[in-house]
Coordinates of C-alpha atoms in Angstrom, one line a residue:
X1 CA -79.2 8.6 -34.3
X2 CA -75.8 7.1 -36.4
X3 CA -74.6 5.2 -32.8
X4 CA -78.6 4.2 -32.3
X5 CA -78.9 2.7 -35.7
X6 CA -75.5 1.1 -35.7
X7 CA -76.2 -0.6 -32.1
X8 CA -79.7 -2.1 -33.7
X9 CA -77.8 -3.6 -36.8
X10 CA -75.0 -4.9 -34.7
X11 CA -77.9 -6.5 -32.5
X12 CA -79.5 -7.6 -35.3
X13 CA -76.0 -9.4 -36.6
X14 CA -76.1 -11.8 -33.3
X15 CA -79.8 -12.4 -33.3
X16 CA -79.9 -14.7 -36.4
X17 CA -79.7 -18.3 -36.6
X18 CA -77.3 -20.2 -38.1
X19 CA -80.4 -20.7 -40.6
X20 CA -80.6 -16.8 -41.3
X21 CA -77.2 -15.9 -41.3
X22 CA -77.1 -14.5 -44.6
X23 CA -74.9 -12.3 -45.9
X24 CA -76.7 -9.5 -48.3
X25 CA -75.8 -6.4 -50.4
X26 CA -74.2 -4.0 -48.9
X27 CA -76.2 -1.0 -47.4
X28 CA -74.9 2.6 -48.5
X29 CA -76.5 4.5 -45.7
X30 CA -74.8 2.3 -42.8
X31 CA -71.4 1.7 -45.0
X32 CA -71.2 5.8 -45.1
X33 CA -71.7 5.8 -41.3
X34 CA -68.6 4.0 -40.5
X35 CA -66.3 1.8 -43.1
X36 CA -65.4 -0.9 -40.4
X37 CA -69.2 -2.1 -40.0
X38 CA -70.3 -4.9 -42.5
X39 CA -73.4 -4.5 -43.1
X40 CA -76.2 -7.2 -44.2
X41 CA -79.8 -6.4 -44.8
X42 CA -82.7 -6.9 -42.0
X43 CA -83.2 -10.1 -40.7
X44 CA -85.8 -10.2 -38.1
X45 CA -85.4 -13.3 -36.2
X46 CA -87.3 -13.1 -32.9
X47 CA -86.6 -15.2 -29.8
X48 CA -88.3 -18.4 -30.0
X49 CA -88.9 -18.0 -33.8
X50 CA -89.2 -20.7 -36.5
X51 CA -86.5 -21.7 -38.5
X52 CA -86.7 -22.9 -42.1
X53 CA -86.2 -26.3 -41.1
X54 CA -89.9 -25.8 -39.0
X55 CA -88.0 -26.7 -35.6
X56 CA -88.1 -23.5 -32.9
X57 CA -84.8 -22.9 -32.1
X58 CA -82.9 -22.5 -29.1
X59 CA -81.2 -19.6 -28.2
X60 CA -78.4 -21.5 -26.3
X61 CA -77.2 -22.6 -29.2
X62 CA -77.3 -20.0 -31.4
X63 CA -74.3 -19.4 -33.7
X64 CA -72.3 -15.8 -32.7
X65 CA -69.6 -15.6 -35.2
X66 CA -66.9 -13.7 -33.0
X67 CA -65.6 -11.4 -36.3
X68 CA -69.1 -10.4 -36.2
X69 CA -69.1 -9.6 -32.9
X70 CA -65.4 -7.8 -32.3
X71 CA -67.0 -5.7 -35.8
X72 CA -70.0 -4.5 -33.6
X73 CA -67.9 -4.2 -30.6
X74 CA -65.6 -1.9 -32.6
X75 CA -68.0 0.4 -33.6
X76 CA -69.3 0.7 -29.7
X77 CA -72.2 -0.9 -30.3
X78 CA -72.0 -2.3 -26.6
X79 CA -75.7 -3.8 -26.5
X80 CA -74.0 -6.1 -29.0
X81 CA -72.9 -8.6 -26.0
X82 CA -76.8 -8.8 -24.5
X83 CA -79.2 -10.9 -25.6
X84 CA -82.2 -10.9 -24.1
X85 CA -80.8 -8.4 -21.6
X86 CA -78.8 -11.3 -20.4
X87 CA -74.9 -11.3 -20.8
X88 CA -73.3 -13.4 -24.2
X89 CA -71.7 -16.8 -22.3
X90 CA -68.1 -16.0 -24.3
X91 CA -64.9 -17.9 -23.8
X92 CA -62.2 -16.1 -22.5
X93 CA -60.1 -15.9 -25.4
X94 CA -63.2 -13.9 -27.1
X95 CA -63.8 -12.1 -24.3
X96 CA -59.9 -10.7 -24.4
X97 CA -60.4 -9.6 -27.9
X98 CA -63.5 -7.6 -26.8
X99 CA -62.0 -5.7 -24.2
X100 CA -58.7 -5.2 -26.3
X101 CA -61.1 -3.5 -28.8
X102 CA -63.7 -1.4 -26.5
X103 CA -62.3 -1.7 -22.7
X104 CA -65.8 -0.5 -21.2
X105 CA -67.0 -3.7 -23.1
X106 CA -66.2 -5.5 -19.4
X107 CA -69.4 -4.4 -18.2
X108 CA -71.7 -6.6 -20.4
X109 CA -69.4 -9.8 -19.8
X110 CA -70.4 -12.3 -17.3
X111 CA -69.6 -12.3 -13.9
X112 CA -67.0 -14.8 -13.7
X113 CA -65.0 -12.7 -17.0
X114 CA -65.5 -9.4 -14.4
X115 CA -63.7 -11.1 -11.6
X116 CA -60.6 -12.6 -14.0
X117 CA -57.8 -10.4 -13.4
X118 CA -56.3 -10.9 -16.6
X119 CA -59.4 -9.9 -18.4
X120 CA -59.9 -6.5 -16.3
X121 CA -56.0 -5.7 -16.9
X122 CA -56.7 -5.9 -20.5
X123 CA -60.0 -4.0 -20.1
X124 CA -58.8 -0.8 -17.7
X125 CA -55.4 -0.6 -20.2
X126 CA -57.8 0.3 -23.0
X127 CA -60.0 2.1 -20.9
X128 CA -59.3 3.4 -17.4
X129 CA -63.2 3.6 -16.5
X130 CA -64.1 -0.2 -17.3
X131 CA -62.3 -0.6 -13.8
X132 CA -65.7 0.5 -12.5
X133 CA -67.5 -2.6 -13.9
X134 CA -64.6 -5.0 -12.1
X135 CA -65.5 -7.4 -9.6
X136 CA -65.6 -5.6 -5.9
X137 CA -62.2 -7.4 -4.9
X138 CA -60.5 -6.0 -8.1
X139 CA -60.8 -2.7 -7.8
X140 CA -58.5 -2.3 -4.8
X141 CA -55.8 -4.2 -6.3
X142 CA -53.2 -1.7 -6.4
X143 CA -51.9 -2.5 -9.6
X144 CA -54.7 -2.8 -11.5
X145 CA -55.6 1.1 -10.3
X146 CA -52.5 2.1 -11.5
X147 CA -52.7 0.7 -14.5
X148 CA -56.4 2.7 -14.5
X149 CA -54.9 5.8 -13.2
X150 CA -52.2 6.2 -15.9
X151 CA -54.7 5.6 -18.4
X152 CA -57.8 8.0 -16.8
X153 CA -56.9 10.0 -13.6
X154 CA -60.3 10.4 -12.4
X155 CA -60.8 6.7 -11.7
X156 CA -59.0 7.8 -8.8
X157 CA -62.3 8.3 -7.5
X158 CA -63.2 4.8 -7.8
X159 CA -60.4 3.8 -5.0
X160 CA -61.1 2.9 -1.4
X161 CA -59.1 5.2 0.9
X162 CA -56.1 3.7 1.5
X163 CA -55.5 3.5 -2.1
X164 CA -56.7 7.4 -2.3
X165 CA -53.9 8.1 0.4
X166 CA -51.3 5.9 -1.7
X167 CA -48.9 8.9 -2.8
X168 CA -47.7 6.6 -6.0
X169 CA -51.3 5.8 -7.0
X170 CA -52.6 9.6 -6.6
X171 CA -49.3 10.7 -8.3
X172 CA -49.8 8.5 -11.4
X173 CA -53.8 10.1 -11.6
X174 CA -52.3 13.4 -11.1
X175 CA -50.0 13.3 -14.1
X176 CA -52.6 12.4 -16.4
X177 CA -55.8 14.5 -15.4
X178 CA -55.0 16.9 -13.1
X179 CA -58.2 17.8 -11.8
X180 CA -57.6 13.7 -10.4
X181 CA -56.5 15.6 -7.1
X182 CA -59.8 16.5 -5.8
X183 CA -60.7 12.9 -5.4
X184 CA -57.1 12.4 -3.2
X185 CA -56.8 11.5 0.7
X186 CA -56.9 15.0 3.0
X187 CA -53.3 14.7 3.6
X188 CA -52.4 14.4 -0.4
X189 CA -54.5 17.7 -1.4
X190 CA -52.3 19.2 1.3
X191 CA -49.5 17.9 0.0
X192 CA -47.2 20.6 -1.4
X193 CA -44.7 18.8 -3.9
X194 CA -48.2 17.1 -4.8
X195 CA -49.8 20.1 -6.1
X196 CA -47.3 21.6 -7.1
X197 CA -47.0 18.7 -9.8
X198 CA -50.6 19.3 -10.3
X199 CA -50.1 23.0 -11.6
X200 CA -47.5 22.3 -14.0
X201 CA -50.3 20.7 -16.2
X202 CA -53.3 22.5 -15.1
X203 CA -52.5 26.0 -13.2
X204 CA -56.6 26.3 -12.1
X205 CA -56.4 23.4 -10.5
X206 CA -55.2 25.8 -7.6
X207 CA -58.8 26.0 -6.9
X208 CA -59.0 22.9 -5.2
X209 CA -55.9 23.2 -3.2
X210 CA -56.5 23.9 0.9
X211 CA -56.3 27.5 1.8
X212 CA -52.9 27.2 3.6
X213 CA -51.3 26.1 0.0
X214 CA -53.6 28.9 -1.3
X215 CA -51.9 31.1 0.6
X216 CA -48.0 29.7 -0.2
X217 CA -46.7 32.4 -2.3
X218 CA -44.2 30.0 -4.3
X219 CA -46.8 27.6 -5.0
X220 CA -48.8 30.5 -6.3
X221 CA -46.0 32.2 -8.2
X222 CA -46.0 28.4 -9.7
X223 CA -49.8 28.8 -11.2
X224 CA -49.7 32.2 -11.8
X225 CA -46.7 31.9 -14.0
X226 CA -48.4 29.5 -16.5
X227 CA -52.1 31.2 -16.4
X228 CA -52.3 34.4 -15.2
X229 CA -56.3 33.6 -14.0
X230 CA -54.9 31.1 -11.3
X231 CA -54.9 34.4 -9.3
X232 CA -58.6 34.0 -8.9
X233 CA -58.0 31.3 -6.5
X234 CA -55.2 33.3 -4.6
X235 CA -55.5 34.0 -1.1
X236 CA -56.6 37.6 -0.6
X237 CA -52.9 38.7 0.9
X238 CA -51.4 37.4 -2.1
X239 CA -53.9 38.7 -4.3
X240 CA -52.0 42.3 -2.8
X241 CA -48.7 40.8 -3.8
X242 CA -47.2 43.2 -6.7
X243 CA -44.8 41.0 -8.0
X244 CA -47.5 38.5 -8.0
X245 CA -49.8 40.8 -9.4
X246 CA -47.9 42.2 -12.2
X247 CA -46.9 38.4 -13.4
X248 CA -50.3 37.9 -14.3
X249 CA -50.5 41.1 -15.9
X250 CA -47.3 40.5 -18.3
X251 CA -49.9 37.8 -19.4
X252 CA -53.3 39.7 -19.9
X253 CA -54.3 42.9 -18.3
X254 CA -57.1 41.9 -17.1
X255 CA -55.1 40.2 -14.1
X256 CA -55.6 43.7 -12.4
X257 CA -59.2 42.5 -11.8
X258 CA -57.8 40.3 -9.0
X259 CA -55.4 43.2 -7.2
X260 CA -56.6 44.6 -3.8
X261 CA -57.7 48.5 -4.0
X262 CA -54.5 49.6 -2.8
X263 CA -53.0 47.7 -6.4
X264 CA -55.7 49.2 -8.8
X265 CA -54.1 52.6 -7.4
X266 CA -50.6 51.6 -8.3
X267 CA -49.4 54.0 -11.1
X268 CA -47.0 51.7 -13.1
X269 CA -49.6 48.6 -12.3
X270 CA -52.4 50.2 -14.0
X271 CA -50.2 51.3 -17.2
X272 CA -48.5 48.0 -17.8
X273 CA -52.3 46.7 -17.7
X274 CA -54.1 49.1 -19.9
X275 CA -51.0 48.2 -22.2
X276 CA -51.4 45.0 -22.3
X277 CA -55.1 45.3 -22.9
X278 CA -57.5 48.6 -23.1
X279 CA -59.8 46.6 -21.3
X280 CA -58.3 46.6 -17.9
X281 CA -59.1 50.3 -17.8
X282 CA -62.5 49.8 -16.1
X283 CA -60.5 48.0 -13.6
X284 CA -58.0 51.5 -12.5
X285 CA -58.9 53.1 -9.6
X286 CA -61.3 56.3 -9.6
X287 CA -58.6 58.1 -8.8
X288 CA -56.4 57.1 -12.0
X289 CA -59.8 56.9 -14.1
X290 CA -59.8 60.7 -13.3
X291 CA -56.2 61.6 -13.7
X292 CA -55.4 63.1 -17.2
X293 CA -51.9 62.3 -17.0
X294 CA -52.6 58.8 -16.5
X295 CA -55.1 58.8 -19.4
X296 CA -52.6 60.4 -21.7
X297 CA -49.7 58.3 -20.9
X298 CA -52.1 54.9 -21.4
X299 CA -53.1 56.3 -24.4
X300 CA -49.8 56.9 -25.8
X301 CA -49.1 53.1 -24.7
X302 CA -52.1 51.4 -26.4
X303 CA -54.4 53.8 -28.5
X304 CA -57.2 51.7 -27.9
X305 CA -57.6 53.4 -24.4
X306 CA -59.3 55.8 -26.3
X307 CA -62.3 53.3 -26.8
X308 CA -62.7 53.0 -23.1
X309 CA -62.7 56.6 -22.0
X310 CA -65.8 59.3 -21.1
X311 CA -67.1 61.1 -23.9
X312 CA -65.6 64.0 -21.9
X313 CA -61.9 63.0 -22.6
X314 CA -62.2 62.3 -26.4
X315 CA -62.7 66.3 -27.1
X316 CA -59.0 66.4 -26.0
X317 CA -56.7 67.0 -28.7
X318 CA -53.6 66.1 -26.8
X319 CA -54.8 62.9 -25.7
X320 CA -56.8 62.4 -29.3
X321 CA -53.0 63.1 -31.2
X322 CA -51.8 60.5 -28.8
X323 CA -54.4 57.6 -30.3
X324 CA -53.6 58.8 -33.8
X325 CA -50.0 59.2 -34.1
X326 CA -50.2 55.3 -33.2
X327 CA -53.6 54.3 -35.4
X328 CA -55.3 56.5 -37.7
X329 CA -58.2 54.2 -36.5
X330 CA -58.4 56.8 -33.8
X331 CA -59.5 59.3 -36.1
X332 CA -63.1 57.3 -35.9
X333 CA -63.3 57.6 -32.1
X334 CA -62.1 61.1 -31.6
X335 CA -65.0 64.3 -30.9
X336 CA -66.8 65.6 -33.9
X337 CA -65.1 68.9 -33.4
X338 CA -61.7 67.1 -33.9
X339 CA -62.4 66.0 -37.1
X340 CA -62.2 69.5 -38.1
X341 CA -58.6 69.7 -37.1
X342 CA -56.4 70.1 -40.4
X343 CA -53.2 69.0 -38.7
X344 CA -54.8 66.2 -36.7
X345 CA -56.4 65.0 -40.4
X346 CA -52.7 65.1 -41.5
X347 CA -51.6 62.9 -39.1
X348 CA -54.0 60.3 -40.3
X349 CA -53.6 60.5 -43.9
X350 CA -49.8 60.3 -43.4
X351 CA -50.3 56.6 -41.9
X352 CA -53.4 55.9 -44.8
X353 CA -55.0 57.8 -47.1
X354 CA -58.2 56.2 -46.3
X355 CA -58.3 58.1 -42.9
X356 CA -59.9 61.3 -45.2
X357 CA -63.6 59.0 -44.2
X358 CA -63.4 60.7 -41.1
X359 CA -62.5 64.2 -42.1
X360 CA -65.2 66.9 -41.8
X361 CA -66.8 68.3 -44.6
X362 CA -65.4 71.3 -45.1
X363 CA -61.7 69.4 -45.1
X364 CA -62.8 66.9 -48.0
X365 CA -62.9 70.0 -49.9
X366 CA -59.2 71.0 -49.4
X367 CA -57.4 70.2 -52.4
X368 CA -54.1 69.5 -50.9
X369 CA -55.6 67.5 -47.8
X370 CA -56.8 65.5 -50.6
X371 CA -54.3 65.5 -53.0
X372 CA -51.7 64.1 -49.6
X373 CA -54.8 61.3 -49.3
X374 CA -54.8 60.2 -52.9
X375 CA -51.0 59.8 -52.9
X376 CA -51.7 57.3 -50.2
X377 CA -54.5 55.4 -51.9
X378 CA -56.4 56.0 -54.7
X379 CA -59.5 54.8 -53.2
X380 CA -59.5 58.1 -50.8
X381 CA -61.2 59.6 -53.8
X382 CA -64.5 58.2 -52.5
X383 CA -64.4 60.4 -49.4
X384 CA -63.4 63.4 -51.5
X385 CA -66.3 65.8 -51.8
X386 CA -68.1 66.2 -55.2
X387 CA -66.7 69.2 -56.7
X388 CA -63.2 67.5 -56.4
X389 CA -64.6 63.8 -57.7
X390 CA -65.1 66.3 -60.8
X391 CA -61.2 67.4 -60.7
X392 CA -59.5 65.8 -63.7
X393 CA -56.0 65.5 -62.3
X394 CA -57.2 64.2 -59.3
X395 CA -59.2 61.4 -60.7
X396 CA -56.1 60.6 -62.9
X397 CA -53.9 60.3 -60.2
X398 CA -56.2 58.3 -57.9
X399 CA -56.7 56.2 -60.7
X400 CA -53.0 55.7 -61.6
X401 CA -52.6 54.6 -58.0
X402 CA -55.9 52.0 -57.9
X403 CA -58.3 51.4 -60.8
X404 CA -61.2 51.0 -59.0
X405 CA -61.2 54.6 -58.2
X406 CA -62.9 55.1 -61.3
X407 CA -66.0 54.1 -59.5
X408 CA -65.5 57.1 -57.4
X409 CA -65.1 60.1 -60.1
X410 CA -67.9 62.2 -60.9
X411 CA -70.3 61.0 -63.9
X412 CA -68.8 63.3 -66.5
X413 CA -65.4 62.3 -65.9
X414 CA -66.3 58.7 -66.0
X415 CA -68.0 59.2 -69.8
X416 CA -64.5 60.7 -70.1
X417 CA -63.1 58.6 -73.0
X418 CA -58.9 59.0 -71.3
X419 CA -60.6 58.4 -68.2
X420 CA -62.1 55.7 -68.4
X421 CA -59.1 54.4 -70.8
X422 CA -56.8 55.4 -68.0
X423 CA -59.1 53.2 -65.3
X424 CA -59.6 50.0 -67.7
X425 CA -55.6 49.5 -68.5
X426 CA -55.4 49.4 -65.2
X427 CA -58.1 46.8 -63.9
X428 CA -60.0 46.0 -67.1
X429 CA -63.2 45.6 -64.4
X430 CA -63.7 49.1 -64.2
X431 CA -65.5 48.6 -67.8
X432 CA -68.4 47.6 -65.9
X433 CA -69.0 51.3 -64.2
X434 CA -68.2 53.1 -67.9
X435 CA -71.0 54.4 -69.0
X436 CA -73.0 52.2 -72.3
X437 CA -71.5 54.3 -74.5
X438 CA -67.5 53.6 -74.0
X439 CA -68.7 50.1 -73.8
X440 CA -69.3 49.8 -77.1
X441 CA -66.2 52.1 -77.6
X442 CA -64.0 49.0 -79.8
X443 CA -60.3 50.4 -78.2
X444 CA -62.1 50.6 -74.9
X445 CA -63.2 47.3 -74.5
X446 CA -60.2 45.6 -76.1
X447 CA -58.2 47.6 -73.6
X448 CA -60.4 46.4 -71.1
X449 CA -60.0 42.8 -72.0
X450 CA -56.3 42.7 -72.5
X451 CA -55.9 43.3 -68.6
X452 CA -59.0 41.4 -67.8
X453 CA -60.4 38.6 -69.8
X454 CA -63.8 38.3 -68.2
X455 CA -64.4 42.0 -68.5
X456 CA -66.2 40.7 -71.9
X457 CA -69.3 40.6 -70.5
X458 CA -69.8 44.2 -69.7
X459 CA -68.9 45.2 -73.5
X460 CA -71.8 46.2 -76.1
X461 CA -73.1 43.2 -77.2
X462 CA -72.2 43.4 -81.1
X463 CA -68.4 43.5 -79.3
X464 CA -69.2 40.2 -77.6
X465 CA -69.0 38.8 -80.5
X466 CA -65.7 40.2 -82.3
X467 CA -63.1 37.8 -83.1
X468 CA -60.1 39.7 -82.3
X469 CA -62.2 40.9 -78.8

């Protein structure tokens, strides 16, 4: 809408006669749109249309004022140049300045402008794609595709043929868009030092490479090696390269999509995949899928194995300890019946206390399971069961670690004055969870206050309003 409106002022700008060429106030909606379009207000000055002096006027010699142009030419307003959908009749020294400023400008010039080399040098510099709006003779000028080329390597597939099968010209397209290959004579996309080139900017572009370079392990090993998914486009015996293979899989795991059958059976293949990412597992053979020495050693190599196995294998303490002793995370994942482990719960809590979430019910209630949490985090007291949110020590010590455990302890211990002293010295916040009495408890709130300023506005309000508060 911006670009549509902007084109319609622009058009506006060279529609006027000298008569109307007025400039106005500024306009705050366009001058927001882009700063280097001057705006003026409407003018509507149709073809043919009278001027103040009563005469009609002709539109041959109506005034373009060529800073107003280069202005609307700058902000791509490209119907700018038409009038009447016929081309502007510029001089050439204007029509340089147009396509120095927008290069696909060329195609609203006149015909003459299109065939001037000069003009189209200047054009396809700026933009390698105004070489499409050249004369016919123009664009097989060698030079002038180079210079097009180097600036946008699919104009390559504006060329004739014999420029196509130029090795320089493709070359130069090449280097600045690989994908420029595709439009290259037969014998080029064969070439193998020519896509080799290729692939060191854009490794996919293997794609588009014949089958007999698709099947060249070096020039494979040359994608691969940048990106491991260039092994999509392998031939299918290098596909069962291991080497190969496992290249792509020191990249991402999921490389082990591509192998062959007998390479999603290969042992050490599978592991250094399910290493480098968990997801490769549904990519392992049945086989290995099956194998519980393979599961346990993946595990132990990237817990988050776990995530991808049957229900069947997370009931397996062995293999559960595994995912833990790297992650208490695991703890989430593991079979109900696990989480009733004590030792396996130990484990967790040893890495955070917060692991005691997934502990069972009957082990929030161990006091020393809980007590190992709290001296972790104090915010462990949340998963403690109620009788033990209710134990005074506890609750001190959990506080002591975090003040906002006090959120946590039972109701009687938070109406417990040291309590909830305890809490507020050490995050004055907490004074919004202490119950209305112990807000309006003086000591309390200045307490409170001292460590947190804005915890004023949970106080009593006759405190509000204390002076020394």
């Amino acid at each position: 809408a911006a670009v549509s409106e902007l084109e319609a002022i622009a058009a506006g700008l060279l529609q006027r006669p000298p008569s109307c060429r007025l400039p106005m106030a500024h306009n705050d909606k366009v001058e927001g749109m882009t700063a280097q379009l001057s705006c003026w207000s409407d003018c509507s000055t149709s073809v043919g249309a009278t001027s103040s002096t009563g005469s009609s006027t002709d539109w041959k010699d109506v005034y373009v004022d060529s800073a107003e142009l280069l202005v609307a030419v700058r902000a791509n307003c490209a119907r700018a140049l038409y009038r009447q959908g016929r081309p502007l009749h510029l001089d050439r020294d204007v029509a340089f300045e147009v396509v120095r400023c927008n290069g696909l400008s060329l195609q609203h010039l006149r015909k003459e402008l299109r065939a001037d080399r000069d003009v189209v040098l200047e054009a396809v510099r700026q933009q390698g794609a105004a070489l499409a709006h050249a004369a016919l003779h123009l664009r097989v000028d060698r030079s002038l595709m180079l210079e097009a080329v180097a600036n946008n390597g699919l104009v390559l597939h504006l060329a004739p043929p014999e420029l196509r099968a130029d090795r320089a010209v493709v070359l130069a397209a090449v280097r600045q868009n690989p994908l420029a290959l595709q439009y290259a004579a037969e014998e080029l996309r064969c070439d193998r030092e020519m896509v080799i080139e290729e692939l060191k900017h854009d490794p996919t572009s293997l794609q588009y490479a014949p089958a007999e370079l698709r099947d060249d392990r070096e020039v494979v090993f040359q994608a691969v090696s940048r990106d491991w998914q260039a092994l999509r486009y392998a031939s299918g015996r290098l596909q069962e390269d291991r080497e190969l293979l496992m290249e792509g899989i020191r990249q991402d795991g999921l490389a082990l999509y591509f192998a062959g059958a007998a390479l999603q059976q290969d042992y050490e293949l599978a592991l250094a995949a399910t290493e480098r990412n968990e997801a490769a597992f549904v990519y392992v053979s049945e086989a290995l899928a099956a194998d519980r020495d393979f599961i346990l050693e993946a595990v132990r190599r990237n817990w988050r194995v776990l995530l991808r196995l049957d229900e069947d294998w997370l009931g397996d303490r062995e293999i559960a300890a595994a995912a833990v002793a790297q992650d208490w995370h695991a703890m989430r994942h593991v079979d109900r019946e696990l989480r009733e482990d004590r030792d396996l719960l130990l484990a967790a809590i040893a890495q955070d206390g917060q692991a005691l979430r997934y502990a069972s019910r009957s082990l929030r209630q161990d006091h020393e399971l809980v007590l190992k949490a709290l001296r972790q985090t104090g915010l462990a007291l949340k998963s403690a069961s109620g009788k033990l949110r209710g134990d005074r020590d506890l609750v001190l010590l959990a506080i002591g670690m975090d003040g906002k455990a006090y959120r946590h302890a039972s109701k009687g211990l938070r109406s417990d004055r040291q309590v909830a002293l305890a809490a507020v010295r050490t995050d004055g916040a907490m004074l919004e969870f202490a119950p209305h009495g112990l807000r309006a408890d003086r000591e309390v709130v200045l307490e409170a206050v001292s460590q947190h300023g804005p915890a004023l506005r949970f106080a009593a309000p006759h405190l509000r309003s204390d002076a020394a508060i």
